[in-house]
XYZ file of N, CA and C in Angstrom:
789
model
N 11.539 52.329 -31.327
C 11.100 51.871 -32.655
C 10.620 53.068 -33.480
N 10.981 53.251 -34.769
C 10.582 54.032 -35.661
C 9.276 53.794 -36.170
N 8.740 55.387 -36.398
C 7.087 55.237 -36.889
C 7.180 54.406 -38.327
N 8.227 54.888 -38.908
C 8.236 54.550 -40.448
C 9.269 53.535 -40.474
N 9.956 52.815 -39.806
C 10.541 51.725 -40.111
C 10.675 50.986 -38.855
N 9.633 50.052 -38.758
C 9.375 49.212 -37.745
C 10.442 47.815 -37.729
N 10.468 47.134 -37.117
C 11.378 46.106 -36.903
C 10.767 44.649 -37.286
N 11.390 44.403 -38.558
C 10.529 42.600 -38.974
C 11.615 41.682 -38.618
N 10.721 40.715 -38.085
C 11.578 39.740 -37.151
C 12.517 38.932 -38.333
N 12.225 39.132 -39.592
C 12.789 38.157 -40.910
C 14.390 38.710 -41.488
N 15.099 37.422 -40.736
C 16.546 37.628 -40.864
C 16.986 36.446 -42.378
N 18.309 36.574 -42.587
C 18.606 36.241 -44.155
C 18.866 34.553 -43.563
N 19.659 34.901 -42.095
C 19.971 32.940 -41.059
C 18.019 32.445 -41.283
N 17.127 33.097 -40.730
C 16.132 32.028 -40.217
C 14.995 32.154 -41.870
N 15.060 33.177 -42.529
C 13.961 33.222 -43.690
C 14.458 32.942 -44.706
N 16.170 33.476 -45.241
C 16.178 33.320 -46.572
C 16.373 32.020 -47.211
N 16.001 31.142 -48.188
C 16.459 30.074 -48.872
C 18.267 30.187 -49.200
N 18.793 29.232 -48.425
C 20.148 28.685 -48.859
C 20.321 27.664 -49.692
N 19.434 27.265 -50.116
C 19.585 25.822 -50.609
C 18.589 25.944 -51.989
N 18.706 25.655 -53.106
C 18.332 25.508 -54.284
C 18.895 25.345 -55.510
N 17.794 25.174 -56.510
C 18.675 25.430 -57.868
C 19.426 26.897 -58.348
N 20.477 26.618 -58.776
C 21.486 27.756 -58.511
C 22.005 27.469 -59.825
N 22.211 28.854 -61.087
C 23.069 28.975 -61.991
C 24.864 28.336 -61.695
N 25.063 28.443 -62.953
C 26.374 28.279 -62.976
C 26.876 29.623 -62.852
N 28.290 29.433 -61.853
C 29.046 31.175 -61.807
C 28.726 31.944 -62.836
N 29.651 31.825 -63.906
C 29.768 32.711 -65.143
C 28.430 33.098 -65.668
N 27.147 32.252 -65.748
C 25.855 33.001 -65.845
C 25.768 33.975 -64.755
N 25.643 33.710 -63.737
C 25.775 34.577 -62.376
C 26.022 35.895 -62.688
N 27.666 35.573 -62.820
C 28.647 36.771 -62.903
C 27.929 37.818 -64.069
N 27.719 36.888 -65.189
C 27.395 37.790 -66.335
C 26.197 38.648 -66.255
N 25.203 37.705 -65.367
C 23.663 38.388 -64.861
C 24.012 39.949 -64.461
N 25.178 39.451 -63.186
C 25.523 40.521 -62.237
C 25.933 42.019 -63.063
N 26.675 41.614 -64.015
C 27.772 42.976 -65.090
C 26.267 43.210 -65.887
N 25.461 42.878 -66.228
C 24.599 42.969 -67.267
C 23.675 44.089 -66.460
N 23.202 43.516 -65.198
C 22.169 44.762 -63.901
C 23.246 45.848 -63.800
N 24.489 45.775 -63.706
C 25.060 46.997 -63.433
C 25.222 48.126 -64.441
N 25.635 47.317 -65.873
C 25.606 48.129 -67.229
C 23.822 48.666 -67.455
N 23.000 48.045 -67.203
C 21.709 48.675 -66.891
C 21.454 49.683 -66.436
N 21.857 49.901 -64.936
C 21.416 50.890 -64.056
C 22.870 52.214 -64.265
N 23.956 51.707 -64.731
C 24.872 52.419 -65.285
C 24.228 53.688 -66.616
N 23.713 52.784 -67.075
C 22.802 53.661 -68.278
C 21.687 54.324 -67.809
N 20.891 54.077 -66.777
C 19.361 54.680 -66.099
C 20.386 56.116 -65.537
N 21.475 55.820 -64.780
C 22.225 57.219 -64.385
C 22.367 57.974 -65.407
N 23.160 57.777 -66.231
C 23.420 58.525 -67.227
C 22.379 59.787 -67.560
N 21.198 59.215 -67.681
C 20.106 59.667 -68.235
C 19.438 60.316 -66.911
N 19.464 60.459 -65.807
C 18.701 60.822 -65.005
C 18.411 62.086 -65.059
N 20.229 62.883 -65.131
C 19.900 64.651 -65.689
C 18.622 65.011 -66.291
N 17.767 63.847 -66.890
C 16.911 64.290 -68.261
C 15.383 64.466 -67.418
N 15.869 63.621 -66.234
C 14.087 63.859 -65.558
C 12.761 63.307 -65.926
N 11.667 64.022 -65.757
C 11.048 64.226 -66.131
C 10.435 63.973 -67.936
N 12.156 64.788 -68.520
C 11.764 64.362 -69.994
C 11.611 63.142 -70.609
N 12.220 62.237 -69.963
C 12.300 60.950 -70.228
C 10.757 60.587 -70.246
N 10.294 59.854 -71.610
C 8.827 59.388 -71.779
C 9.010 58.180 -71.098
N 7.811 58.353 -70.020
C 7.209 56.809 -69.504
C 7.846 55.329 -69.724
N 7.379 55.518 -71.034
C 7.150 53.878 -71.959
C 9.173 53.791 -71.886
N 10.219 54.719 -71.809
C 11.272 54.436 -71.745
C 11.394 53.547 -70.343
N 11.237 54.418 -69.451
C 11.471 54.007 -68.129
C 10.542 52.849 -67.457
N 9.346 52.943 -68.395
C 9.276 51.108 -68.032
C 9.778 49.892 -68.839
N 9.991 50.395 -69.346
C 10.525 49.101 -70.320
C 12.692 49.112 -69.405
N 13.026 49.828 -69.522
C 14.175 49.801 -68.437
C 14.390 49.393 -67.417
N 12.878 49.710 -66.188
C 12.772 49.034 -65.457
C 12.539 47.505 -65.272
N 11.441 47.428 -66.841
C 11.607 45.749 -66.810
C 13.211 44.747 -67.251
N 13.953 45.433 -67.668
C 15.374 44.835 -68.272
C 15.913 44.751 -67.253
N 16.132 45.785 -66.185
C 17.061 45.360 -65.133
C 16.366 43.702 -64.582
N 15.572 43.787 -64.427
C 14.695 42.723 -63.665
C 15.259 41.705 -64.662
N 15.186 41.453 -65.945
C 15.139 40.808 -66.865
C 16.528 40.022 -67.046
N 17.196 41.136 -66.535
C 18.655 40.728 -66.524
C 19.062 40.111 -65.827
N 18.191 40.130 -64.389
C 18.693 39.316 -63.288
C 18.522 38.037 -63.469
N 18.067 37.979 -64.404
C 17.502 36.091 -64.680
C 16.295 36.050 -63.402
N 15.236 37.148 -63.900
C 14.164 36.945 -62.873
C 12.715 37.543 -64.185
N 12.110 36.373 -64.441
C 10.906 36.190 -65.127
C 9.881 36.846 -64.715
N 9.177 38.230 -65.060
C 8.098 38.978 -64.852
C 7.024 38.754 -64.723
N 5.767 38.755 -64.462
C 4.138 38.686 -64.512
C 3.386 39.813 -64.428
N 2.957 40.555 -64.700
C 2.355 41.731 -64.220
C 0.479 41.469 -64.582
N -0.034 41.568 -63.688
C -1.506 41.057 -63.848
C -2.264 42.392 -63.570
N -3.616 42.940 -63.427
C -4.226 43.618 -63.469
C -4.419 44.772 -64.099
N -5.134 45.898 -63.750
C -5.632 47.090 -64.258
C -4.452 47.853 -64.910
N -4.130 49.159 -65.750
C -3.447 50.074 -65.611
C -3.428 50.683 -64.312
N -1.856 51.414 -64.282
C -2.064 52.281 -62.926
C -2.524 53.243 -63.870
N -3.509 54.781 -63.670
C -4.042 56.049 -63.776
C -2.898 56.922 -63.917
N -3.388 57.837 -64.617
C -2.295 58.990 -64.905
C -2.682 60.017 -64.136
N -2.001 60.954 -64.147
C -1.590 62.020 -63.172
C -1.437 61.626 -61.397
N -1.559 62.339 -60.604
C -1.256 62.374 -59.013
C -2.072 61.172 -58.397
N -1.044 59.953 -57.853
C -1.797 58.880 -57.761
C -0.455 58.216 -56.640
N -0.962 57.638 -55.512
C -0.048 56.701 -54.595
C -0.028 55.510 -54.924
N 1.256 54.985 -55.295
C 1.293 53.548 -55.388
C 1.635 52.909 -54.044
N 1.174 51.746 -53.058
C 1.650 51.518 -52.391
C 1.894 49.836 -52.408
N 2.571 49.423 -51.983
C 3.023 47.687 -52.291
C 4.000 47.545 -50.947
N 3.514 45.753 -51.114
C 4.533 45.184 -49.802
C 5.951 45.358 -50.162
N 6.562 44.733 -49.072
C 8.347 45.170 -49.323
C 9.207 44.228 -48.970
N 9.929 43.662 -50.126
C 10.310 42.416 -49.946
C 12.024 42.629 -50.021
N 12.242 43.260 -51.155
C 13.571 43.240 -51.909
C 13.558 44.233 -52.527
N 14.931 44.456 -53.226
C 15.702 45.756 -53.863
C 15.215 45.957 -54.830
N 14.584 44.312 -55.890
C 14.018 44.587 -56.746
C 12.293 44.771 -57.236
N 11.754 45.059 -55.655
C 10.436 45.835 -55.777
C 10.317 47.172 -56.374
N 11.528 47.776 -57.075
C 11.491 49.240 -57.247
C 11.470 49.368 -58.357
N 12.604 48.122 -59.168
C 11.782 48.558 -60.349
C 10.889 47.472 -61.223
N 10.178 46.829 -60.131
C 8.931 46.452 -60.251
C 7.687 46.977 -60.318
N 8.282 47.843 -59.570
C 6.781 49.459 -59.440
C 7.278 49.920 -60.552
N 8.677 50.408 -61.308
C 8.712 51.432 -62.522
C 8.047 50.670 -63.493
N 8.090 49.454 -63.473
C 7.438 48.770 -64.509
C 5.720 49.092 -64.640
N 5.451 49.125 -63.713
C 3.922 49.295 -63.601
C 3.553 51.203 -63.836
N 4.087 51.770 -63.076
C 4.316 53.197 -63.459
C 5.527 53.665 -63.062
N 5.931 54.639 -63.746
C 7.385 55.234 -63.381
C 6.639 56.238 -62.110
N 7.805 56.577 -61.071
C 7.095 57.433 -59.595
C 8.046 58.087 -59.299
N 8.178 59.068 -58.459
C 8.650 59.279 -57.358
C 9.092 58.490 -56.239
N 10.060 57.970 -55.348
C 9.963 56.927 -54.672
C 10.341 57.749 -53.493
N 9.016 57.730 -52.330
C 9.450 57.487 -50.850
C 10.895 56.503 -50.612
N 11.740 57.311 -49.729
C 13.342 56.045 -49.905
C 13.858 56.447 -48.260
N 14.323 55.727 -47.891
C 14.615 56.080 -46.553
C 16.432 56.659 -46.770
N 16.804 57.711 -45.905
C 18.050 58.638 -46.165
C 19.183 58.088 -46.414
N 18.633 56.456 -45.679
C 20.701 56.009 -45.910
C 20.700 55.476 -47.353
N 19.482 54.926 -47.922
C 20.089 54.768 -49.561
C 20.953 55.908 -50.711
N 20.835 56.981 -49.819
C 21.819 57.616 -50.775
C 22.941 57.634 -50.471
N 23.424 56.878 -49.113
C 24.515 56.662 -49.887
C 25.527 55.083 -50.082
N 24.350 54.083 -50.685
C 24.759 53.349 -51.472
C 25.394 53.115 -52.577
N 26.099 52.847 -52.823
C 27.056 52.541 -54.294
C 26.074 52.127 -55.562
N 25.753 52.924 -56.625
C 25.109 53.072 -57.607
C 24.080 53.047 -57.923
N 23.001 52.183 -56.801
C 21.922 52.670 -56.197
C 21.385 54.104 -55.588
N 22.671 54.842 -55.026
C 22.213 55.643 -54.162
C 21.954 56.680 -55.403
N 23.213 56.674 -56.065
C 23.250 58.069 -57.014
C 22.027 57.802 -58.026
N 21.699 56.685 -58.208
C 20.524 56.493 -59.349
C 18.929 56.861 -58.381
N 19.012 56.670 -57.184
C 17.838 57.029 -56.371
C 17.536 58.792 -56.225
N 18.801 58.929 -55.849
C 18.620 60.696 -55.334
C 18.747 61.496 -56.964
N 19.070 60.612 -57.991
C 18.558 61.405 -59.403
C 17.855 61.366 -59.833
N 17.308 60.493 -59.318
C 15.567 60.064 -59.874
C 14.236 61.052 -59.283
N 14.947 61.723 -58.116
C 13.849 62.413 -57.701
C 13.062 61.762 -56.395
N 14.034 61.077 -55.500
C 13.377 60.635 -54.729
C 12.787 61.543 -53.914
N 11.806 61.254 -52.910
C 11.547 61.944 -51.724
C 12.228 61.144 -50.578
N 13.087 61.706 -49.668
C 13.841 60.688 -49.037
C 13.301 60.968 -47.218
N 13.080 60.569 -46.593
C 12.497 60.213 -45.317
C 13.991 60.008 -44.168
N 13.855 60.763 -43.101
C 14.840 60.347 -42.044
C 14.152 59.752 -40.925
N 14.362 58.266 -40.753
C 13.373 57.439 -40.327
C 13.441 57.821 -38.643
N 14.384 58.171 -38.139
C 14.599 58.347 -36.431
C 13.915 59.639 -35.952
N 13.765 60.605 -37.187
C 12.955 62.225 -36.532
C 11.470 62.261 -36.813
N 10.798 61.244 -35.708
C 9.408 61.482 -35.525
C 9.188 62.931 -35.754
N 9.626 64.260 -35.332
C 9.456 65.385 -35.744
C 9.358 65.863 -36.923
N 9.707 65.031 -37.944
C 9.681 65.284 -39.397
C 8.669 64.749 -39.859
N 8.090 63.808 -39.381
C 6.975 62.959 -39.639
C 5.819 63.940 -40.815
N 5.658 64.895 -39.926
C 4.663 65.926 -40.591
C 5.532 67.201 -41.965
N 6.521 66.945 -41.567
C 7.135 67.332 -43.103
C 6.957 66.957 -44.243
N 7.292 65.657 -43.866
C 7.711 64.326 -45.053
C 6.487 64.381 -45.537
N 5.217 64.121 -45.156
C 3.627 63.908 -45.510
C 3.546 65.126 -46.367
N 3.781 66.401 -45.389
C 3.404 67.469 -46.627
C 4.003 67.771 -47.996
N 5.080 67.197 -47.786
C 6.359 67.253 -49.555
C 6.048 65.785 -50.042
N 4.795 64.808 -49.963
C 4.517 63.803 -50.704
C 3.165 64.151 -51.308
N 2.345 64.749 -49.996
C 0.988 65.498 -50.869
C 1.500 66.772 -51.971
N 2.658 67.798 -51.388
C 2.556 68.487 -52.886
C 2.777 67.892 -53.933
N 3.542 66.944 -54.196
C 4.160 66.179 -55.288
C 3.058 65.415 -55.749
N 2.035 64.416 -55.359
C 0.597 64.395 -55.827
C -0.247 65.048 -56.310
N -0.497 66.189 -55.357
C -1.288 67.791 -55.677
C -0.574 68.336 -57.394
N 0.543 67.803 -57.402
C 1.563 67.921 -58.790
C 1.502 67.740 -59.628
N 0.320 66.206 -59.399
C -0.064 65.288 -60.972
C 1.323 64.377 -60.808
N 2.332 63.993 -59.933
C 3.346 63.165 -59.866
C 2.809 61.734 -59.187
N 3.754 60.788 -59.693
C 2.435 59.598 -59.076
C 4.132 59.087 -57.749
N 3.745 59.082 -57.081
C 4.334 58.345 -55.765
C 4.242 57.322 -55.023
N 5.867 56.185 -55.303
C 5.946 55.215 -54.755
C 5.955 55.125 -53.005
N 5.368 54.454 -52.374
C 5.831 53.984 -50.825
C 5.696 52.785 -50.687
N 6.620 51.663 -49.948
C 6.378 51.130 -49.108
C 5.960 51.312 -47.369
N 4.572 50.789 -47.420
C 3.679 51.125 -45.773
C 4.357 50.385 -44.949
N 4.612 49.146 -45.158
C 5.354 48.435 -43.692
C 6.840 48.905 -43.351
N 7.170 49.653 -43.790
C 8.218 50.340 -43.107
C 9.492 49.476 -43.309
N 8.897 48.478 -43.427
C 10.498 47.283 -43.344
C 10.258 46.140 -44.532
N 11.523 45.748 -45.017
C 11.386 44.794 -45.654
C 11.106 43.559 -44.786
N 9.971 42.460 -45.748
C 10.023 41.247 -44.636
C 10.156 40.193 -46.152
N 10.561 38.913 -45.752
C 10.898 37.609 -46.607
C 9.976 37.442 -47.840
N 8.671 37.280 -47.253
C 7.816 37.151 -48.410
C 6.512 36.375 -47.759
N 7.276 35.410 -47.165
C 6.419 33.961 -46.623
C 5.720 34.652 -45.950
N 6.520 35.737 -44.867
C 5.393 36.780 -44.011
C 5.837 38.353 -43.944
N 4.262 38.778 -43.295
C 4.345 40.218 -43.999
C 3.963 41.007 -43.222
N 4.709 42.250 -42.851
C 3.453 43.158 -42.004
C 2.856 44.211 -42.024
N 2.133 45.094 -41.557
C 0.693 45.720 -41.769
C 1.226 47.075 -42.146
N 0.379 47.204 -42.915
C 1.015 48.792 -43.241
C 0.277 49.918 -42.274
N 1.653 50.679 -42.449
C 1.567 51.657 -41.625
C 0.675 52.791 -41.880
N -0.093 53.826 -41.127
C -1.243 54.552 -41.706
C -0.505 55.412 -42.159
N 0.650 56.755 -41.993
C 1.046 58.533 -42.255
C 1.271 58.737 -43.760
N 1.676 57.798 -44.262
C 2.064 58.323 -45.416
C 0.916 58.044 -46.447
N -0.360 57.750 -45.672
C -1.803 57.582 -46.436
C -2.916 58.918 -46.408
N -1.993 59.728 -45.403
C -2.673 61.075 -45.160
C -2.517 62.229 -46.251
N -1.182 61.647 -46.940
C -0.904 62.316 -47.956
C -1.910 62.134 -49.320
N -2.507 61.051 -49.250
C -3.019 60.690 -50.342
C -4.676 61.378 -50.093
N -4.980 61.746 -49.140
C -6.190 61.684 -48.021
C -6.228 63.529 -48.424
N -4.884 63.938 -47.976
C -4.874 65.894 -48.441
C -4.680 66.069 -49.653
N -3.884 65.239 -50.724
C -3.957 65.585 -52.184
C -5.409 65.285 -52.405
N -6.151 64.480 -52.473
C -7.567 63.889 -53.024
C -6.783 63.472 -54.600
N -6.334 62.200 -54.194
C -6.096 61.700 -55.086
C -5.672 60.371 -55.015
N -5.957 58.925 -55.914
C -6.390 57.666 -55.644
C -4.916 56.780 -54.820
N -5.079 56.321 -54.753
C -4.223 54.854 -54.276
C -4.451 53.842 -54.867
N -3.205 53.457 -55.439
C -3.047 52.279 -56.338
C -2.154 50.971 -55.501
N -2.844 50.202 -55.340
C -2.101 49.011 -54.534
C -1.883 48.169 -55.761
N -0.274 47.588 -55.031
C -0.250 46.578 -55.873
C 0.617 45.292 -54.841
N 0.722 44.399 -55.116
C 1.004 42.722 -54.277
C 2.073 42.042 -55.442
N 2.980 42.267 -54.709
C 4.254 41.806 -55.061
C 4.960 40.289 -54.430
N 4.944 39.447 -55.241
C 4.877 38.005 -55.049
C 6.575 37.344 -55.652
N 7.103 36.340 -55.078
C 8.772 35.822 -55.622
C 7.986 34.393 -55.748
N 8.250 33.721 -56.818
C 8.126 32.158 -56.770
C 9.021 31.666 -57.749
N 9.143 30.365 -57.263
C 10.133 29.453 -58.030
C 9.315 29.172 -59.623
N 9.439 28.488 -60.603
C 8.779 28.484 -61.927
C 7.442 27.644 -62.035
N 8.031 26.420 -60.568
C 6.684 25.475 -60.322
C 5.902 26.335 -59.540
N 5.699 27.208 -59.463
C 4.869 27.951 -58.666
C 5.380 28.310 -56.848
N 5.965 27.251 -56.173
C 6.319 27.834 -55.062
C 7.019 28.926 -54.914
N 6.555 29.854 -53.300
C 6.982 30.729 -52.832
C 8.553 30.823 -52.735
N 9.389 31.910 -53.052
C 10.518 31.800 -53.005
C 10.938 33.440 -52.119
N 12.501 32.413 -50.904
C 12.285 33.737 -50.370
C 13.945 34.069 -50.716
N 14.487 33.623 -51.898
C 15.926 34.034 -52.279
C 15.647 35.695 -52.833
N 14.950 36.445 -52.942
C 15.240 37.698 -54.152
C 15.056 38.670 -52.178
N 14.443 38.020 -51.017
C 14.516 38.664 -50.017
C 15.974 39.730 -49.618
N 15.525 40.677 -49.246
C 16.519 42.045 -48.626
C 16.545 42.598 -47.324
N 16.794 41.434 -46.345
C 15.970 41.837 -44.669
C 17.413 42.004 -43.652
N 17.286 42.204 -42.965
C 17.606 42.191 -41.631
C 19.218 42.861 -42.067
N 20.478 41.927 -41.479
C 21.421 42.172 -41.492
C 22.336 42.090 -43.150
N 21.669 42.023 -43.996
C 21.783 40.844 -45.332
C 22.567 42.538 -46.307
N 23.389 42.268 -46.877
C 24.132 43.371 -47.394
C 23.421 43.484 -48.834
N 23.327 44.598 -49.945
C 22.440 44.704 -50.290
C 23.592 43.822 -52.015
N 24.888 44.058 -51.855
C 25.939 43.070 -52.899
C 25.477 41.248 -52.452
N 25.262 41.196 -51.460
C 24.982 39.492 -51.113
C 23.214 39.531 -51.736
N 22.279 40.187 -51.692
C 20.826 39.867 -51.718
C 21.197 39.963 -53.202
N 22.216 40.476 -53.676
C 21.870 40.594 -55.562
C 22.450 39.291 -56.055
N 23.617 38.983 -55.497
C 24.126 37.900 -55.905
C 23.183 36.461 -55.849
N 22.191 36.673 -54.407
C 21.837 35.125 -54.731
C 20.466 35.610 -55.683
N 19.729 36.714 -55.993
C 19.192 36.461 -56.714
C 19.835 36.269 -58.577
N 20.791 36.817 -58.874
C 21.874 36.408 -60.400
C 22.027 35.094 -60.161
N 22.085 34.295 -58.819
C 22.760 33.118 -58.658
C 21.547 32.487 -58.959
N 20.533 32.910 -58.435
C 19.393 32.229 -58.396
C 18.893 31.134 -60.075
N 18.048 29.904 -60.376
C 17.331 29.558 -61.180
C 15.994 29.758 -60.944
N 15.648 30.150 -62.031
C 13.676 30.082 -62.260
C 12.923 31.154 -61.553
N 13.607 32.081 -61.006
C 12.678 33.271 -60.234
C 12.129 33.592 -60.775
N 10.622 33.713 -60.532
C 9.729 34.423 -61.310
C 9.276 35.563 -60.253
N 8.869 36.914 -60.887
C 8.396 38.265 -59.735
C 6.601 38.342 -60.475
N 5.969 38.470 -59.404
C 4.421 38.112 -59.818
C 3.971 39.721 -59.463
N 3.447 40.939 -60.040
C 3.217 41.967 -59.743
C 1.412 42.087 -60.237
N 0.887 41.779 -58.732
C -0.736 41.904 -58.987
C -1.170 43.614 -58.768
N -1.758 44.003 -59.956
C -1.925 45.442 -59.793
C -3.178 45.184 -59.609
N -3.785 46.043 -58.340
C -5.106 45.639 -57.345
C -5.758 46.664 -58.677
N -7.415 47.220 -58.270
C -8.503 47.866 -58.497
C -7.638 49.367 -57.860
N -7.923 50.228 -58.535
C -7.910 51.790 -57.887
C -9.146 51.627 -56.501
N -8.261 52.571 -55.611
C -9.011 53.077 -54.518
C -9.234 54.771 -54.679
N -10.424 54.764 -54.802
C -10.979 56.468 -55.276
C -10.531 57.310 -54.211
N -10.487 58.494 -54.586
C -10.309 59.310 -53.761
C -11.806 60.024 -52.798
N -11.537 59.684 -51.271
C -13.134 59.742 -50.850
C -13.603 58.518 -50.275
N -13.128 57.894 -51.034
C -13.666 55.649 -50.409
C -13.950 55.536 -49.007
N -13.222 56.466 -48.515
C -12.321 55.657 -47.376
C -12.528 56.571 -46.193
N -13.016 56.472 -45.272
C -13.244 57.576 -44.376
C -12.067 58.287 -43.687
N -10.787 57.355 -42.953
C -9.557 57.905 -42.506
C -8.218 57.176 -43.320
N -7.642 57.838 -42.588
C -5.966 57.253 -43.135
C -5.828 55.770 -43.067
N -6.946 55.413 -41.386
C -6.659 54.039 -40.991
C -7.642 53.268 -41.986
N -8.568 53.258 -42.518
C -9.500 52.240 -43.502
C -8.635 52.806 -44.503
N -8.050 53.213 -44.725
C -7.090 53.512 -46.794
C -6.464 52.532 -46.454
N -5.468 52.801 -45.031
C -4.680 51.730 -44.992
C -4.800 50.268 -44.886
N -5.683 49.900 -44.329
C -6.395 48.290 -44.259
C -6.790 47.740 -45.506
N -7.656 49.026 -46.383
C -8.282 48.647 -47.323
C -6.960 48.641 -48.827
N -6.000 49.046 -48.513
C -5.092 48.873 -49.269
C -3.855 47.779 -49.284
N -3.976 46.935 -48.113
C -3.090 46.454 -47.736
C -3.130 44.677 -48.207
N -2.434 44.088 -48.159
C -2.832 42.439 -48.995
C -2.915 42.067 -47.726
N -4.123 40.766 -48.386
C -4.055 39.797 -47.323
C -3.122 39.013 -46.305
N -3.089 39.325 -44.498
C -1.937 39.121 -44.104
C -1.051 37.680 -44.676
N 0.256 37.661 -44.258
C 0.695 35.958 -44.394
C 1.296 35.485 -43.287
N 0.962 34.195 -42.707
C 1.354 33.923 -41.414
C 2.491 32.632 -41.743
N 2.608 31.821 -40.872
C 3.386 30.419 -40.978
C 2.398 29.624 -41.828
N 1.252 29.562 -42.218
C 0.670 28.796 -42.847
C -0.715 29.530 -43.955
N -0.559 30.854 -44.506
C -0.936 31.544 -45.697
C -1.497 32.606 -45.299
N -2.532 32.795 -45.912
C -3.050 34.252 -45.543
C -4.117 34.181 -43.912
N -3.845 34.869 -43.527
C -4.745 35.411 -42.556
C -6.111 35.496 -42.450
């Protein structure tokens, strides 16, 4: 088992929703061409970096989402400017640019997304920091090229649980990549990333787990009706709070979810 990508028991057969209200194709389809002409345009522009102002790249990030026929919420604080860890649970493809929405980052990404089909090239232009999840020996690399990039004034995305899980349940985040935040001296921003149907129930269609291809997890969410994405941006965690890697990590982490709610 990998330090950084642990194994969640949540497969697309036993967690994901098959059964619901479901668009008509041609909305679908059109959802589908509409996210691609999106992220078609985020490439384009990537050459630009850095120059690209903020307020562009969140508002971009919220359209892709927007496009999917998936209804936004974003609740709490600002995230802080300059060198700051965002960390959030990990559900789906479209937790990423759920975080750009909240702040544009750097994204911790694990190596094989680059080479995904239009994802990959829009990830590795963006400036990812990319992680090779099988070389425990790198472990202490990876940490030190996330603290310089903090130490940078760059704000940096991770997911801690290492793995995507459904939604319904969730698991614990992992401590290493909190050490980084621990040698920059600089805050952690949690945030709790939620899928529900419009009546409020939990929904686990926008899920990205197990064997589930990442063209099938997009389709049933375009296919999908009424998704709403709920993005609770927690309180800043100061830099200092926290005595080790392991209380950042607890103290950053959402309340667990079992077969019957939180923990």
């Amino acid at each position: 088992m990998s330090v950084w990508l642990p194994s969640a028991p949540c497969t697309p057969r036993a967690c994901v929703e098959t059964k619901g209200s479901v668009t008509a194709v041609p909305l679908a389809v059109l959802r589908l061409v509409t996210v691609l002409v999106v992220l078609l345009a985020g490439i384009t522009l990537c050459p630009l970096g850095r120059r690209i102002p903020a307020g562009w790249v969140r508002r971009w990030a919220r359209t892709i989402v927007r496009a999917a026929g998936v209804r936004l919420r974003v609740t709490g604080p600002t995230a802080p400017t300059g060198g700051v860890l965002l960390v959030a649970n990990h559900i789906s493809w479209l937790d990423i640019p759920l975080l750009a929405a909240v702040r544009p980052a750097r994204m911790l990404a694990k190596a094989e997304i680059r080479h995904w089909p239009v994802a990959g090239v829009l990830t590795a232009s963006s400036g990812a920091l990319f992680i090779e999840r099988d070389r425990l020996r790198a472990l202490p690399q990876t940490v030190a090229k996330i603290t310089d990039a903090l130490r940078e004034g760059t704000a940096v995305v991770a997911f801690p649980e290492g793995s995507t899980w459904c939604g319904k349940a969730q698991g614990r985040f992992r401590r290493a990549v909190f050490q980084s935040a621990l040698d920059a001296g600089v805050p952690v921003q949690p945030v709790h990333l939620h899928y529900r149907l419009a009546g409020g129930a939990a929904s686990t269609a926008p899920a990205f787990v197990g064997e589930d291809s990442l063209l099938t997890s997009v389709w049933r969410v375009v296919s999908a009706r009424g998704l709403v994405a709920e993005v609770e941006v927690q309180d800043v965690i100061a830099p200092g709070s926290q005595p080790d890697r392991r209380a950042l990590a607890l103290a950053a982490q959402p309340p667990l979810l079992g077969p019957h709610g939180p923990q």
